[in-house]
Every structure is written in C-alpha cells, then in structure tokens.
Coordinates of C-alpha atoms in Angstrom, one line a residue:
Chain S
X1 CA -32.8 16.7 21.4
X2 CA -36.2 15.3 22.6
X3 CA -36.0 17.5 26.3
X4 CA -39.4 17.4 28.5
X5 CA -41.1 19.8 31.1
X6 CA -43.1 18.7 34.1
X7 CA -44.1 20.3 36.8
X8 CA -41.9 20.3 39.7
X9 CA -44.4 18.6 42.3
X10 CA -48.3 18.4 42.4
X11 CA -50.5 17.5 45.5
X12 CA -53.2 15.4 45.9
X13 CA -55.9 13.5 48.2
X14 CA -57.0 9.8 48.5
X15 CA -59.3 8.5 46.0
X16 CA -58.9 11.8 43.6
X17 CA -57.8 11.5 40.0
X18 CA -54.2 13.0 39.2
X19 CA -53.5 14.0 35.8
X20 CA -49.5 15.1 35.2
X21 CA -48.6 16.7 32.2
X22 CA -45.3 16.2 30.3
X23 CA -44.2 18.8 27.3
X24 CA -42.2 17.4 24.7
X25 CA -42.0 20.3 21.5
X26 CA -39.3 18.1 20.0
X27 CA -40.0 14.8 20.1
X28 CA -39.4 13.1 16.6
X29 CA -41.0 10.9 14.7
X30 CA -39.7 7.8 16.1
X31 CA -39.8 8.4 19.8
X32 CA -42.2 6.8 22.2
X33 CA -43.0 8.5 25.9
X34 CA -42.8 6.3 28.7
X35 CA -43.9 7.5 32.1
X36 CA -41.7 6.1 35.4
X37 CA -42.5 6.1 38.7
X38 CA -39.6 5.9 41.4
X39 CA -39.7 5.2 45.3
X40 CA -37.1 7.0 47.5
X41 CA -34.1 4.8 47.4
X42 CA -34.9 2.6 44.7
X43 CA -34.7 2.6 41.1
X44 CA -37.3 4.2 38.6
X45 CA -40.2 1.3 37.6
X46 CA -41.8 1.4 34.1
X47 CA -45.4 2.9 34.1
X48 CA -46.7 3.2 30.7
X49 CA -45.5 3.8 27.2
X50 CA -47.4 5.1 24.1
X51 CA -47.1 6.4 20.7
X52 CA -50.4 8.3 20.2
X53 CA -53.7 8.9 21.3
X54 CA -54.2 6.7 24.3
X55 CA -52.9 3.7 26.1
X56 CA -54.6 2.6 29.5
X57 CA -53.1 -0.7 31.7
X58 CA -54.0 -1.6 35.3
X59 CA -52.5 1.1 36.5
X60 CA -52.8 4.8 34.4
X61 CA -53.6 5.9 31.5
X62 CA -51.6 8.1 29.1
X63 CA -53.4 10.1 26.6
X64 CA -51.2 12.1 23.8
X65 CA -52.7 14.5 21.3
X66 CA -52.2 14.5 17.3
X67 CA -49.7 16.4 17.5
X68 CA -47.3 14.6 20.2
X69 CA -46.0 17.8 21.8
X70 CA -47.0 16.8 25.1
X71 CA -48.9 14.0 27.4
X72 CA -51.0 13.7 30.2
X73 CA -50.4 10.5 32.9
X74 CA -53.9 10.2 34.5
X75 CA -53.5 8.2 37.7
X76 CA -56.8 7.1 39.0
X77 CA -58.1 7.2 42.7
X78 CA -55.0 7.4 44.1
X79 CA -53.8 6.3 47.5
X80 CA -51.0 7.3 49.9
X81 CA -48.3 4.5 48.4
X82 CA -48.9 6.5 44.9
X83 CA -46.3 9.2 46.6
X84 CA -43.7 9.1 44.5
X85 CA -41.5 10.9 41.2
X86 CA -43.3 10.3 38.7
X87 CA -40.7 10.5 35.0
X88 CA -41.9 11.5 32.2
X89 CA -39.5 9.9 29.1
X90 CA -38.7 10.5 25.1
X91 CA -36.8 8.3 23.8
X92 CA -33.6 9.9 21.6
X93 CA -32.6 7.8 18.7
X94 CA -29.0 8.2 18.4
X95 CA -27.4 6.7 14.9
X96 CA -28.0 2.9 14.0
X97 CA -31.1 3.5 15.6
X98 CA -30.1 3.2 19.5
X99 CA -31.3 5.1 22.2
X100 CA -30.3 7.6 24.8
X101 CA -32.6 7.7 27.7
X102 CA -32.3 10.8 29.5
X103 CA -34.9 11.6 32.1
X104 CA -35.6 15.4 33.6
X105 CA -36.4 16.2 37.1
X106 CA -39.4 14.7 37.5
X107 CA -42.9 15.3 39.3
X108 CA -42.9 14.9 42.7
X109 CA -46.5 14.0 43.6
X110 CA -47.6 14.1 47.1
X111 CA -51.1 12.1 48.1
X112 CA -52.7 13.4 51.8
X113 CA -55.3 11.6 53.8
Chain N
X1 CA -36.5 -13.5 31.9
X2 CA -34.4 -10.2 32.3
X3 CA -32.7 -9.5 35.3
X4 CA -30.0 -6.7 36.0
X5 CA -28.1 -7.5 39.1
X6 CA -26.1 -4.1 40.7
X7 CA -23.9 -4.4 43.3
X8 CA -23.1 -3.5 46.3
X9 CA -26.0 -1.7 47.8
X10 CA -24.3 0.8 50.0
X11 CA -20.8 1.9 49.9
X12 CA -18.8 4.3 52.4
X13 CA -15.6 5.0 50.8
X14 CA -12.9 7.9 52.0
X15 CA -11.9 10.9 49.4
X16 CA -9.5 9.8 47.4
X17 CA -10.0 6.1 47.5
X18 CA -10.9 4.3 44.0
X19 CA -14.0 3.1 43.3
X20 CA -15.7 0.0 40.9
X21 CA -19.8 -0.1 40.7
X22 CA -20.7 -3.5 38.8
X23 CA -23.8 -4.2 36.7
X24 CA -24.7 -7.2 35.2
X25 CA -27.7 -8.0 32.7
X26 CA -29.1 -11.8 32.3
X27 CA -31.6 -13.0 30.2
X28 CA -31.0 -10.6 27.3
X29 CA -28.4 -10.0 24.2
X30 CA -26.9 -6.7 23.1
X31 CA -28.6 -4.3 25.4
X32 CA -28.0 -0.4 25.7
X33 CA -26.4 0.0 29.0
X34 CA -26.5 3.3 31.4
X35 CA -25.1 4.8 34.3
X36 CA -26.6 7.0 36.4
X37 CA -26.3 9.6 39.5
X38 CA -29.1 11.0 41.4
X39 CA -28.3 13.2 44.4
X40 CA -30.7 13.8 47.6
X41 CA -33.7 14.9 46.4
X42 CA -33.0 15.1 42.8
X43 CA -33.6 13.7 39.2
X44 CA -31.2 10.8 37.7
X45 CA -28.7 12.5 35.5
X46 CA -27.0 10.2 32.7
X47 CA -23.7 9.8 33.3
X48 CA -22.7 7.1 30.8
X49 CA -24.3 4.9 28.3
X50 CA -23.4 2.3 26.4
X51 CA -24.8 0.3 23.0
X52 CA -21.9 -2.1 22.9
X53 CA -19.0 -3.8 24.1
X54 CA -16.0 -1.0 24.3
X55 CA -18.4 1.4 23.1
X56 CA -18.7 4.0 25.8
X57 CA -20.5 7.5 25.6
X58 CA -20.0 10.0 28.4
X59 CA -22.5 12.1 29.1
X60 CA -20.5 14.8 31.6
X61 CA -17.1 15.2 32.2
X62 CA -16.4 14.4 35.3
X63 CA -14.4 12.1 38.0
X64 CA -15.8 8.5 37.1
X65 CA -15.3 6.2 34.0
X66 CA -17.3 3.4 32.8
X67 CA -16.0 0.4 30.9
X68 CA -18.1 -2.5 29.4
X69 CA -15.6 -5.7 29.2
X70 CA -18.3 -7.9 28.3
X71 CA -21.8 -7.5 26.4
X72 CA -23.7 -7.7 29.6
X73 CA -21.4 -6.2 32.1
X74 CA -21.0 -2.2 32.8
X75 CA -18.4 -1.1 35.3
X76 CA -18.4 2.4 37.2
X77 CA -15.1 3.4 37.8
X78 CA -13.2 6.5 39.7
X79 CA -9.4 6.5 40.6
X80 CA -9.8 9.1 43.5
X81 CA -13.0 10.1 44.7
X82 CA -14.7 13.1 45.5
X83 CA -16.8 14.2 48.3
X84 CA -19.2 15.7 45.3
X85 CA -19.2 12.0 44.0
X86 CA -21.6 11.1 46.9
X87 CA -24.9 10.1 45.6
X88 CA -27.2 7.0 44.4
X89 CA -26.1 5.5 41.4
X90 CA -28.4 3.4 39.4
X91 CA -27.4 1.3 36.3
X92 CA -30.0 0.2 33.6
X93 CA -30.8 -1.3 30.4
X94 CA -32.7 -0.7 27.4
X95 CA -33.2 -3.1 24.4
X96 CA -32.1 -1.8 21.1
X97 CA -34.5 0.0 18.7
X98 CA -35.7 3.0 17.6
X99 CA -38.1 4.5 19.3
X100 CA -38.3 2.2 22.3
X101 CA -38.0 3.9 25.7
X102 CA -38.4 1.3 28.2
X103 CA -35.5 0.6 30.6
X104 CA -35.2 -1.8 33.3
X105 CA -33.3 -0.2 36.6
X106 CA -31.1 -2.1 39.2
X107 CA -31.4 -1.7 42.7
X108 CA -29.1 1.1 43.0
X109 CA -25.7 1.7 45.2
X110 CA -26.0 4.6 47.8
X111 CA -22.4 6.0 47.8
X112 CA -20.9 7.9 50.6
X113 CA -18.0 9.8 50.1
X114 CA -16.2 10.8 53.4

C-alpha cells in the first residue's frame, strides 16, 4: 500500500515561499502524486499532479526526485486565502488497473500578515 | 463537462433514524466512485469505493452502506444512526486508469446526528 507522511501543519507569512513535503517509500511504478488543497467545509480541489522530476501550473510547482520516495509542493508568495489542508495523494492501483484514492491527514498550512 | 451533483447540503437527523446521501456524476462514463467522512478538524477517511455498478468496496466496517444502482449514481446509506456518524461526508470520482489520481469532489453534506 502506497501510504504518505506530511507534516501535520506548517506556518507561514504573506508573500514567502512554502515548500510541503510528502513521503511516499512505497509508491509503485504506476502511481502518480497529486497534491489537493481543501477549504473548511468544502471538498478537496485538485492542485497538481506529476510523475517525475517537475511539473509547475499557475499555481505550484511539484518537484519529485529519481527516486519517487517523496515530493515537495512549493507554493509561491503566498497570501492569507492560501490557508488551507493541503493533501498530498498516491494513487493505489487495485486489479484491472483501477484506483483507490486514499488521502492521510493532511498539512494544515497557516499564512499570517 | 464533468459535474458531480451531492445532495443535501446539511442534514440534522435523530439517533436511530435512517439515512440516504445521493451522488450523481454527469458528463462522464464508468467512473470510480467514493465515499467519504471527515470529522471536525480531521482528514477524509475512505469509507467506500466503487469501480462499477453493484460493485462495492468497503473500506471500514461500520454503520453505513453504499450501493451504486446506476453507473453514475452512489448512494450512502444507514438503517439507524449513530451519534459517532456525525461528520462531513464528501462523495467523488475518479476516471479509470492506472496510475491516475485526480478526483473531482462534490460539495459535501454536513451531518448532524442528535
């Protein structure tokens, strides 16, 4: 089973770059990690996904090393409405090649004026 | 495009009263389907998935059932519920594939158990 390991919460201020780092020892050879952020009361949104080394959209980046045991979701400049739980994902082929998602706990990230 | 449509939005219910959580998907064919639960303050915990009609995975043994009657439909069910059941349930969907992670959440249905 593909689990991961974040860090429970992280603070930050305005403007600052926030890098979170997911572990992953298991991950196979298949999975992709996806990164999720979610709001109080409302369900997790999609981020960014990636296979290997890095993948950057409008809003993070997400660098993985060779070896895929972990990854690092770099947030840049961040502002107060980044506050959130931020998910980091492996996806868990289960036979016929479906998936399982199953999400940990989460990093709670708090941004301060 | 894909839309998942979760319903209702808040429910106060007494203990021991049943309970049904809909989920519908549009725009899409075939889709992994989940349930899940995420109490104050914590992470979502799987309670159920799906990767076809009839075809339902349980994740933990507990008070609630899931059914999928239809490719695009996932029901959360409970014949008597529990105070623990309170909570914010969330259903989702996934396309098939290896590999792919991405999932799509509803809105969410904050349940209060009293």
């Amino acid at each position: 089973l593909a689990k991961t390991t974040q860090p429970i919460s992280m603070d930050s201020y305005e403007g600052q770059e926030v890098n979170i780092t997911c572990s992953h020892n298991n991950i196979a050879t298949n999975d992709y990690i996806t990164w999720y952020q979610q709001f109080p009361s409302q369900g997790p949104r999609f981020i960014i996904q990636g296979y290997k080394t890095k993948v950057t959209n409008e809003v993070a980046s997400l660098f993985i090393p060779a070896d895929r045991k972990s990854s690092t979701l770099s947030l840049p400049r961040v502002s107060l409405s980044d506050t959130a739980v931020y998910y980091c994902l492996v996806g868990e082929p289960l036979s016929g090649g479906y998936n399982k998602l199953t999400f940990g706990a989460g990093t709670r990230l708090a941004v301060h004026p | 495009s894909q839309t998942i449509h979760q319903w209702p939005a808040t429910l106060v219910q007494p203990v021991g009263s049943p309970l049904s959580l809909e989920c519908t998907v549009e725009g899409t064919s075939n889709p992994n389907l989940y349930w899940y639960r995420q109490a104050a303050g914590r992470g979502l915990q799987l309670l159920f998935y799906s990767v076809g009609i009839g075809q339902i995975s349980s994740e933990v043994p507990q008070n609630l059932s899931a059914s999928r009657p239809q490719d695009r439909q996932f029901i959360l069910s409970s014949k008597k519920l529990l105070l623990s059941d309170s909570g914010f349930y969330l259903c989702a969907w996934s396309a098939r594939g290896g590999g792919v992670t991405e999932a799509f959440f509803g809105q969410g249905t904050r349940l209060t158990v009293v």
